[in-house]
Short mmCIF file of C-alpha atoms in Angstrom, two decimals:
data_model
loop_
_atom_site.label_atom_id
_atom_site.label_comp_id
_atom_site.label_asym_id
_atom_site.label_seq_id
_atom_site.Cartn_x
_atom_site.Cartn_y
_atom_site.Cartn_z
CA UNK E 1 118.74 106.69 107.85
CA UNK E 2 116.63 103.70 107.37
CA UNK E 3 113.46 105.60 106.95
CA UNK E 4 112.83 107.86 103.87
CA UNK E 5 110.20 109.97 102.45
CA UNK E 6 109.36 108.13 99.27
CA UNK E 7 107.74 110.61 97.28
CA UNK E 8 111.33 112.76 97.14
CA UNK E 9 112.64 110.01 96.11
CA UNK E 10 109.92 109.59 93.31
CA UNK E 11 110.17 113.35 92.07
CA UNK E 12 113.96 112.62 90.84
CA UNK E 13 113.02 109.40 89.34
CA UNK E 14 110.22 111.41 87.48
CA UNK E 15 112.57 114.90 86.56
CA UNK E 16 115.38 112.12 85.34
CA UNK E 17 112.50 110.70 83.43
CA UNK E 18 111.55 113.44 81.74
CA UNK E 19 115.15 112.99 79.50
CA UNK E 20 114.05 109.50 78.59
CA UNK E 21 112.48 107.77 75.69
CA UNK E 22 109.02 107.22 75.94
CA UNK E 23 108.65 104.12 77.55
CA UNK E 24 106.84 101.30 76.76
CA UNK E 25 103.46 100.76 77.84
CA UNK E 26 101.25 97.59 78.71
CA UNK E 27 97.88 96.66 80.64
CA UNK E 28 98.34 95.56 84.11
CA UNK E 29 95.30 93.87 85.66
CA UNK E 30 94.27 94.49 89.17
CA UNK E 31 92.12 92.83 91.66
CA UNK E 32 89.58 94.06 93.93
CA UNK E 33 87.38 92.33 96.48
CA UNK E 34 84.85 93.58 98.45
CA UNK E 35 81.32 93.77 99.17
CA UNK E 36 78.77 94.49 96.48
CA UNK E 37 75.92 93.03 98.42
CA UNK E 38 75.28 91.78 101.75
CA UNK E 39 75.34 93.66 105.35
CA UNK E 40 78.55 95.75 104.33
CA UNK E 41 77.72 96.70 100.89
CA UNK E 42 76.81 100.45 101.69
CA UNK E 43 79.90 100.93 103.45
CA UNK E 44 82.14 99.25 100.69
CA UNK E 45 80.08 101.60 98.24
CA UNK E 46 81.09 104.54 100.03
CA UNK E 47 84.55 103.91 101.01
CA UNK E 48 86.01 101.52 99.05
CA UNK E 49 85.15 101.10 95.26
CA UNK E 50 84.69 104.80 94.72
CA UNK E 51 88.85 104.89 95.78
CA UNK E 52 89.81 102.09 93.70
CA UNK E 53 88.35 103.81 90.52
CA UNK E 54 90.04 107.27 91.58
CA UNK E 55 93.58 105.36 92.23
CA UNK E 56 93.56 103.85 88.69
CA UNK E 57 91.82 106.91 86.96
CA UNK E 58 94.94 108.85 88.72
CA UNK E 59 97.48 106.70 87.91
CA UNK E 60 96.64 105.98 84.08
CA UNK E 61 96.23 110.00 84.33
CA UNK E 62 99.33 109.95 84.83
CA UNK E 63 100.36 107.65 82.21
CA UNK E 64 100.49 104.21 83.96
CA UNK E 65 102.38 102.43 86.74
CA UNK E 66 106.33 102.64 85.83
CA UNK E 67 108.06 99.06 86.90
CA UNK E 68 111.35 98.93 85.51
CA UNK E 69 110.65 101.69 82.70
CA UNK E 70 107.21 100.02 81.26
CA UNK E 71 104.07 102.26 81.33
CA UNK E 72 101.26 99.61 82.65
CA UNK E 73 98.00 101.14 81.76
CA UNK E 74 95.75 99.74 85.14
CA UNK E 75 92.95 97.92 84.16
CA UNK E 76 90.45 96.35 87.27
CA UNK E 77 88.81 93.33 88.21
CA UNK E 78 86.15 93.65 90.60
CA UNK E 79 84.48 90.64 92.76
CA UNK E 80 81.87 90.80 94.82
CA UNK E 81 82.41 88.84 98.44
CA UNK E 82 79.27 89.40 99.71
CA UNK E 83 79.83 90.11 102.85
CA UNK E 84 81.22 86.42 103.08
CA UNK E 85 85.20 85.55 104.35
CA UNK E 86 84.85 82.24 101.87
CA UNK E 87 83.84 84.47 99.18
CA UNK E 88 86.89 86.56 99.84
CA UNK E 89 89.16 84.06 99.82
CA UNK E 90 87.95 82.54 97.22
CA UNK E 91 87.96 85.78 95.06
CA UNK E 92 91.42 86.43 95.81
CA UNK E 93 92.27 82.97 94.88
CA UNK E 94 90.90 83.37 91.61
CA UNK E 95 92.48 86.95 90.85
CA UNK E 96 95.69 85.37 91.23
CA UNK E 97 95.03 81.45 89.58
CA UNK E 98 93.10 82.27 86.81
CA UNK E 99 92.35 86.44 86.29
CA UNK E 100 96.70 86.85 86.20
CA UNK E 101 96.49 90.06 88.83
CA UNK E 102 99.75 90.88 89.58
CA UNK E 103 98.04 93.67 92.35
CA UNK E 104 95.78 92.52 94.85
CA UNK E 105 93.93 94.89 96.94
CA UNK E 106 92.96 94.50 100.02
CA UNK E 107 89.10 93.57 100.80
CA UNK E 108 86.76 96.00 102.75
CA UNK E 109 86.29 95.75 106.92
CA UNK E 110 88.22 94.26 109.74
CA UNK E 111 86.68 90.98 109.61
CA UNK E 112 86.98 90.12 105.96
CA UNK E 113 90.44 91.27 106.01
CA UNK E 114 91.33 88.97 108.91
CA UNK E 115 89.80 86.29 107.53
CA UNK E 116 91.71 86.75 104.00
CA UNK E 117 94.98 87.41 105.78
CA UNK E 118 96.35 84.05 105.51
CA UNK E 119 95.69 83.22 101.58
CA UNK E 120 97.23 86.71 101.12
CA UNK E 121 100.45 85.61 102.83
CA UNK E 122 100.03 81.88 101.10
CA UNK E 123 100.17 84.32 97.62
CA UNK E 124 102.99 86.75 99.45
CA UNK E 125 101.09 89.34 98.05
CA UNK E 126 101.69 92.54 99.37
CA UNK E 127 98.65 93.77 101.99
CA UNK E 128 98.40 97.31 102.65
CA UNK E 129 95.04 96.90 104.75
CA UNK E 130 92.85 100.36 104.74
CA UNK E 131 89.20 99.28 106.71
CA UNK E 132 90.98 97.13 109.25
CA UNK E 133 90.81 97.78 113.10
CA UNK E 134 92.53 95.65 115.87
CA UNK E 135 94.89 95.70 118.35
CA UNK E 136 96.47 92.32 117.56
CA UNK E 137 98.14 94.09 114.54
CA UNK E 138 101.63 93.23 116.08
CA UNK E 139 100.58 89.32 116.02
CA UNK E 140 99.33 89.44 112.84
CA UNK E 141 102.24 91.04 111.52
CA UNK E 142 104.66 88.29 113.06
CA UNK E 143 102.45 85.30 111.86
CA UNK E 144 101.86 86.91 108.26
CA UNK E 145 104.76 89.62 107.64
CA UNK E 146 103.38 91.04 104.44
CA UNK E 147 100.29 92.44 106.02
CA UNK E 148 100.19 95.88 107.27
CA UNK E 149 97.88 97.97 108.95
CA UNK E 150 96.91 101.69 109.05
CA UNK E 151 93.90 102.31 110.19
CA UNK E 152 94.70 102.40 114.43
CA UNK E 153 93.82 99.72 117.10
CA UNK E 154 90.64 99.34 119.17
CA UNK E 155 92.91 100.84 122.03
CA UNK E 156 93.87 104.23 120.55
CA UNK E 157 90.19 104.56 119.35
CA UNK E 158 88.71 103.83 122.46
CA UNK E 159 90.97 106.10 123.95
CA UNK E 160 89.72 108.84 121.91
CA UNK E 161 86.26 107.89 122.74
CA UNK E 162 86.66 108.32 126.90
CA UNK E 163 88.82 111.32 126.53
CA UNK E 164 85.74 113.22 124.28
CA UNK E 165 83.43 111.65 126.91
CA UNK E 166 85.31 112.95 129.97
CA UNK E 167 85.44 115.98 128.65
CA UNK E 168 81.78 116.21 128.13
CA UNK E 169 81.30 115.25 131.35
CA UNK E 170 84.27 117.13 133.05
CA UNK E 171 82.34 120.42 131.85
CA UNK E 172 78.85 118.80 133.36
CA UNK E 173 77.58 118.02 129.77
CA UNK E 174 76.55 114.83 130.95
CA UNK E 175 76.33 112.23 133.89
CA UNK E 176 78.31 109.07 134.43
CA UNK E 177 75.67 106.98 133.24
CA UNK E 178 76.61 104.80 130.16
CA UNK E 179 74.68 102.13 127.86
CA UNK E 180 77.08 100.87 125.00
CA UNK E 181 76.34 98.37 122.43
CA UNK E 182 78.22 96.28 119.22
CA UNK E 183 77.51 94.76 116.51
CA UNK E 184 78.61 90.99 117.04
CA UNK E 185 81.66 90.50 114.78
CA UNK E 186 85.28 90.89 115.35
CA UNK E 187 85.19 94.58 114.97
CA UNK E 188 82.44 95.43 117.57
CA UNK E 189 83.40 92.41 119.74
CA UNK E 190 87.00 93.73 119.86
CA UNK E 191 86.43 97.48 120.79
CA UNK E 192 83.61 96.81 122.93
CA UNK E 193 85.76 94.53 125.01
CA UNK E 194 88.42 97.29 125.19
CA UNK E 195 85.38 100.22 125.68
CA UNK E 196 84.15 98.61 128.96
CA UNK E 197 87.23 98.32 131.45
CA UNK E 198 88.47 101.59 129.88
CA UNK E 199 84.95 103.52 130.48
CA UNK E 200 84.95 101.77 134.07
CA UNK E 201 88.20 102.85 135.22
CA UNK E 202 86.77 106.52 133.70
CA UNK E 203 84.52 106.71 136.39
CA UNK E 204 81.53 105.80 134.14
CA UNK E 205 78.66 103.51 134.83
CA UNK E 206 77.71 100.63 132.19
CA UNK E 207 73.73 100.98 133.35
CA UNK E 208 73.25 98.80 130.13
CA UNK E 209 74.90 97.14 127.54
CA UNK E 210 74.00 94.42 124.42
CA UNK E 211 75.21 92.74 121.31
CA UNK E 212 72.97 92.41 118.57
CA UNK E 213 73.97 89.61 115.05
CA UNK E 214 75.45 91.43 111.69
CA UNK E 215 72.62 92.08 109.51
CA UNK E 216 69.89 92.38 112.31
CA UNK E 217 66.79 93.83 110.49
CA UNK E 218 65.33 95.18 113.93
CA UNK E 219 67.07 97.02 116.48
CA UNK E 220 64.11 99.27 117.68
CA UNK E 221 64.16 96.79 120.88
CA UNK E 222 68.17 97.45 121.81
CA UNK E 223 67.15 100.93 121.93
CA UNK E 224 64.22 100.60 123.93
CA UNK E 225 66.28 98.87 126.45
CA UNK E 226 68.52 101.31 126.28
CA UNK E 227 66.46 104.42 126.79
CA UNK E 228 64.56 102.52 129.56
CA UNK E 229 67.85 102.07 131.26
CA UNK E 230 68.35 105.99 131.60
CA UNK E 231 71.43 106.63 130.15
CA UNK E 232 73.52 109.60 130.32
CA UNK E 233 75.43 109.05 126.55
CA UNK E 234 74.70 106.17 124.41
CA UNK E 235 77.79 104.40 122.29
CA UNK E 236 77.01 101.85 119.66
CA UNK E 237 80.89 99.98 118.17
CA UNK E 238 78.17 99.88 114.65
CA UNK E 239 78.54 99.18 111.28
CA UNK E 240 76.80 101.11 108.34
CA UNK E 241 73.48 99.45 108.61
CA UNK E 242 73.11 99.48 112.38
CA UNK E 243 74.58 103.00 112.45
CA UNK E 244 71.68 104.15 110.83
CA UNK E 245 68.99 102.12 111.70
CA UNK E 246 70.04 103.00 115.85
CA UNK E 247 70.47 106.70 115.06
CA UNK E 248 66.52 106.15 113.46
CA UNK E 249 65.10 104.30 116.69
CA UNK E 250 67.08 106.93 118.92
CA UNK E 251 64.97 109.61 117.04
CA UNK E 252 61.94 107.49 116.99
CA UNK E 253 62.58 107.06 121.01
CA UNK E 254 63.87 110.08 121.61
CA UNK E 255 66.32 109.24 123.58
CA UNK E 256 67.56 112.05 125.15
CA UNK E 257 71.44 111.82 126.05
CA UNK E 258 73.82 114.51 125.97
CA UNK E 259 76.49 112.29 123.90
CA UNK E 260 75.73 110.12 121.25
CA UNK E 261 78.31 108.21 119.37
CA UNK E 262 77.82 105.35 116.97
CA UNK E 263 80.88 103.71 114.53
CA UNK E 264 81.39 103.21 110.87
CA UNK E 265 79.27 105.31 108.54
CA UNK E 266 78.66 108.26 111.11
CA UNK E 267 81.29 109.71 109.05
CA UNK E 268 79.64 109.04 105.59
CA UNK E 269 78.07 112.31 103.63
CA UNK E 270 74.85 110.11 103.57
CA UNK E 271 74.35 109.98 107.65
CA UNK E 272 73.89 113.98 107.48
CA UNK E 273 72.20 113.80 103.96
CA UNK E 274 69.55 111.49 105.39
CA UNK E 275 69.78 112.86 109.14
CA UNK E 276 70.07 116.69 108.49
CA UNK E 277 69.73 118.67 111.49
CA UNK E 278 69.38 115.84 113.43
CA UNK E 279 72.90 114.69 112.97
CA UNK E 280 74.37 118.31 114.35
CA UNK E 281 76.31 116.97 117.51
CA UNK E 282 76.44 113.24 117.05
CA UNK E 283 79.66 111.89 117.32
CA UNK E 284 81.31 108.79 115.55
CA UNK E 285 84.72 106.83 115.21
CA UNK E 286 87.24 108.75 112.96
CA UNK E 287 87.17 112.06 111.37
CA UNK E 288 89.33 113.91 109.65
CA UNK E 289 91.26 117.79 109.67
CA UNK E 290 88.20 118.84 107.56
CA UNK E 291 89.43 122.55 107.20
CA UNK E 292 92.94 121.42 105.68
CA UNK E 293 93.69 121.75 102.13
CA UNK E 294 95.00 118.64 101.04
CA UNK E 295 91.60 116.71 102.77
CA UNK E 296 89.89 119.30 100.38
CA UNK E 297 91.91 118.81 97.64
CA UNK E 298 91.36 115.32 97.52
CA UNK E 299 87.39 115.06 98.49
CA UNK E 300 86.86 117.45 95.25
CA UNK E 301 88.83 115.23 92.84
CA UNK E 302 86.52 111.90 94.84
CA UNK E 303 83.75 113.93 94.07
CA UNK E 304 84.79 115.00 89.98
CA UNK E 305 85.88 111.83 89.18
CA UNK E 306 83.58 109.27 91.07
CA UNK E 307 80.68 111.61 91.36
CA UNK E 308 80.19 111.20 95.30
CA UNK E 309 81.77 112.92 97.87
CA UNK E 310 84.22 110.87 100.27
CA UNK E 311 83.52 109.96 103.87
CA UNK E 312 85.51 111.95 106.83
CA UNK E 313 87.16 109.11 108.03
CA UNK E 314 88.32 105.68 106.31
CA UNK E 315 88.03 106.94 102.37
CA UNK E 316 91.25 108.83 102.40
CA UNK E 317 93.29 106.09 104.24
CA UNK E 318 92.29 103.65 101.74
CA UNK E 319 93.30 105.63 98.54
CA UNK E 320 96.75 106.19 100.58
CA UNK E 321 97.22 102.53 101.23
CA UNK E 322 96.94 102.33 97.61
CA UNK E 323 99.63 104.97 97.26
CA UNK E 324 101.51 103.34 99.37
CA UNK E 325 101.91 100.51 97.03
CA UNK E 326 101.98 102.01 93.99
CA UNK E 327 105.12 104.07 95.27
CA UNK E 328 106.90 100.69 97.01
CA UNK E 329 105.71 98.90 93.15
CA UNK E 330 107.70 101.90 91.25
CA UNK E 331 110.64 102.33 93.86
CA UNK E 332 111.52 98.13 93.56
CA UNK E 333 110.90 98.23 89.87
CA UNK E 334 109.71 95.16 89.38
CA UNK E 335 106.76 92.99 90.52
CA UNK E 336 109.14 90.71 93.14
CA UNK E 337 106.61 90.96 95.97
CA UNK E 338 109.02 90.34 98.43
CA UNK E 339 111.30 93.08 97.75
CA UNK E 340 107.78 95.27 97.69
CA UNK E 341 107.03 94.13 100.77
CA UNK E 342 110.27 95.09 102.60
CA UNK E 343 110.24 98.31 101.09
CA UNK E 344 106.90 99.49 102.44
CA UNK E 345 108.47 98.03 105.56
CA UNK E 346 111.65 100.35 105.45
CA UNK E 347 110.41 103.63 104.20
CA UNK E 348 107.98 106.36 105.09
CA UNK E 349 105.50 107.51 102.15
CA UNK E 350 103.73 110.60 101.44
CA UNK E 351 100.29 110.23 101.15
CA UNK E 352 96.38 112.26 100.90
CA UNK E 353 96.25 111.96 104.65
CA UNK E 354 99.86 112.53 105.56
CA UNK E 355 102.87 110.42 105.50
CA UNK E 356 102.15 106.78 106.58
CA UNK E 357 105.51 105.06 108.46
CA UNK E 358 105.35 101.34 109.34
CA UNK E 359 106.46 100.09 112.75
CA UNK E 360 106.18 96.10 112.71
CA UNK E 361 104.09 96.52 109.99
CA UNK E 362 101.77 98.60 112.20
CA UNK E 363 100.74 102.33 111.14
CA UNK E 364 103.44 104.69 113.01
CA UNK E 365 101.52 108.12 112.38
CA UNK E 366 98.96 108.99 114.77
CA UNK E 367 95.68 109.04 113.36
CA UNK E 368 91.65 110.40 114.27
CA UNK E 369 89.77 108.57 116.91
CA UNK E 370 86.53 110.51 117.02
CA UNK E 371 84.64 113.15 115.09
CA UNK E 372 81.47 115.42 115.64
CA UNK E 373 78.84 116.46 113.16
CA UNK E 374 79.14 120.42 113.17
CA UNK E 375 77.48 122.90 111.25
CA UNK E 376 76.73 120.01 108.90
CA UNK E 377 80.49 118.82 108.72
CA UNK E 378 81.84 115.35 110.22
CA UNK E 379 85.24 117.11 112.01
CA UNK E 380 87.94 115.97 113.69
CA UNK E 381 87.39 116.22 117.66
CA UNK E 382 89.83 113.73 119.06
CA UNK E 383 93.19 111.70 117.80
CA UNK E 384 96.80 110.19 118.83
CA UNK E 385 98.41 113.71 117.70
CA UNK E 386 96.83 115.07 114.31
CA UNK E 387 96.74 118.44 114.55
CA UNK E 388 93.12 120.65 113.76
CA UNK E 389 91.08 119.06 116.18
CA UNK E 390 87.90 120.98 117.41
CA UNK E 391 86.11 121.66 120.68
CA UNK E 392 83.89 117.91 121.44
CA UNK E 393 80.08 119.30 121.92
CA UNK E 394 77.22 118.04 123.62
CA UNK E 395 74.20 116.58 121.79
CA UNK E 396 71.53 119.06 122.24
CA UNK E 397 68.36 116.90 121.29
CA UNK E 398 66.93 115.43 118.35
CA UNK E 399 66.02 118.90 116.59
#
């Protein structure tokens, strides 16, 4: 079989290691780029450093990275893009010109990843991307080959979204009416242009709809529009700021709608920490099995080591991406970043959130689409196949 479960494959190299001299051991430097400041800083804060200091606390745990019998002790080097695709590329740039990283992680949301997709393929470097959501994964993958995706497309998530809808509706939870609005980059753009033919052909009515600039300061008048427009359920394709500054102005409004749904961050500890009861019933992209052990297992060693508590959606998927190259670094042996690449494209790896399988460079395994807050707890309500999905509910008010 072409296809193999690395991590059995690890366990013998580890038991035959056991026999071994100790090897030798050296510092390895890796890179890291993402926001620090700028419109995406809070969700970088949240999702993505907090997993690149448990990855390299884990693996020097452990004892280091093994390539080819040498113990690499990890040691970081963090840059701050700013929200900015130049900065990104020109972070990466320097990582590899004048920092020496031999590992380059990939930066933080679907836009800056995009953007640096081509100077990571100039490099070859490996790109395991973690916070990146299209549907044009199978084009990238053609034009740049070493960049892989695992996060889903905008149509499986959308999908998610009309099938929780329909339900809620199906049941009489709510009406047909719709208002839906995005944040104005290439992840909002991109799902809201798949959200409106697919809500259409639902049966649902778009009584309003709006795009609004990344980084907008305001957005009390989008939701006055939309409240005036009478809507049914709201859905906002949001990012961490606009999550929570609509979810605000829907509470300052009250708009009353039996489904509300905004994006990235709904699923961050912080939207129920600030929200509180409030939050009970909204609904957001991702989620997670919340009631399975290894989810558990791994949110209380984010929360020992890095002293915050994971999100329920994108957190876990970017410490596997990591795993995923730390196993594909350790199976090749060496740092020949072609043969790495190939690997992760010919074997299956076992990971925090399940085993991850590449087809053309696209995630295989299915993966959460939507989740709900309930009983103070972000869960899984809608996927392409995981299994311990819960009952969608409607939004009963702003308590």
């Amino acid at each position: 079989m072409k296809r193999r479960t690395f991590t059995t494959l690890a366990a013998i190299a580890v038991a035959a290691a056991v026999a071994l001299p100790a090897a030798a051991q050296e510092t390895l430097k890796v890179g890291a780029v993402a926001p620090k400041t700028g419109p995406l800083a809070g969700g970088a804060t949240v999702t993505y450093w907090p997993n690149v200091q448990l990855w390299v606390h884990d693996v020097n745990a452990r004892g280091g990275l093994d390539v080819g019998g040498t113990k690499y002790m990890l040691e970081v080097v963090e840059y701050d893009d700013q929200t900015n695709p130049g900065q990104t590329i020109q972070a990466v740039q320097r990582l590899v010109n004048q920092d020496g990283a031999q590992i380059v992680l990939p930066p933080y949301s679907t836009g800056l990843n995009l953007a640096a997709a081509p100077i990571y393929n100039r490099f070859g470097l490996p790109m395991v991307t973690s916070t990146a959501t299209t549907d044009k994964a199978g084009e990238l993958s053609q034009q740049f080959p070493n960049v892989f995706f695992t996060l889903g497309g905008a149509q499986g998530i959308v999908g998610g979204v009309v099938e929780a809808f329909t339900a809620l509706r199906d049941r009489g939870d709510i009406g047909n009416k719709l208002a839906m609005v995005n944040v104005a980059d290439a992840f909002g753009i991109e799902l809201m242009g798949q959200a409106k033919p697919a809500f259409e052909a639902a049966g649902f009515e778009l009584v309003y709809e709006s795009s609004y600039p990344l980084g907008s300061q305001d957005l009390s008048p989008v939701m006055k529009a939309a409240k005036a427009a009478a809507p049914d359920a709201f859905i906002a394709w949001s990012y961490p700021p606009d999550t929570f500054a609509l979810t605000e102005q829907a509470i300052v409004e009250d708009l009353q709608v039996g489904a509300f749904f905004t994006a990235v961050a709904t699923a961050f500890p912080g939207y129920v920490g600030r929200f509180g009861a409030q939050a009970e019933g909204v609904l957001g992209i991702g989620g997670v099995y919340a009631d399975g052990a290894a989810f558990q297992e791994y949110a209380a060693r984010h929360e020992q080591v890095t002293g915050a508590k994971p999100d329920f959606w994108a957190s876990a998927m970017v410490y596997s991406s990591f795993q995923v190259l730390e196993q594909s670094i350790e199976a090749v042996g060496s740092f020949d970043n072609a043969a790495i690449i190939q690997h992760i494209k010919d074997n299956a790896f076992e990971t925090v959130i399940g085993t991850l399988d590449f087809d053309e460079n696209n995630n295989n395994t299915s993966f959460w689409t939507v989740g709900q807050w309930q009983g103070g707890v972000f869960k899984g309500v809608a996927s392409t196949g995981r299994e311990g999905a819960v009952e969608v509910l409607p939004k009963a008010g702003w308590n």
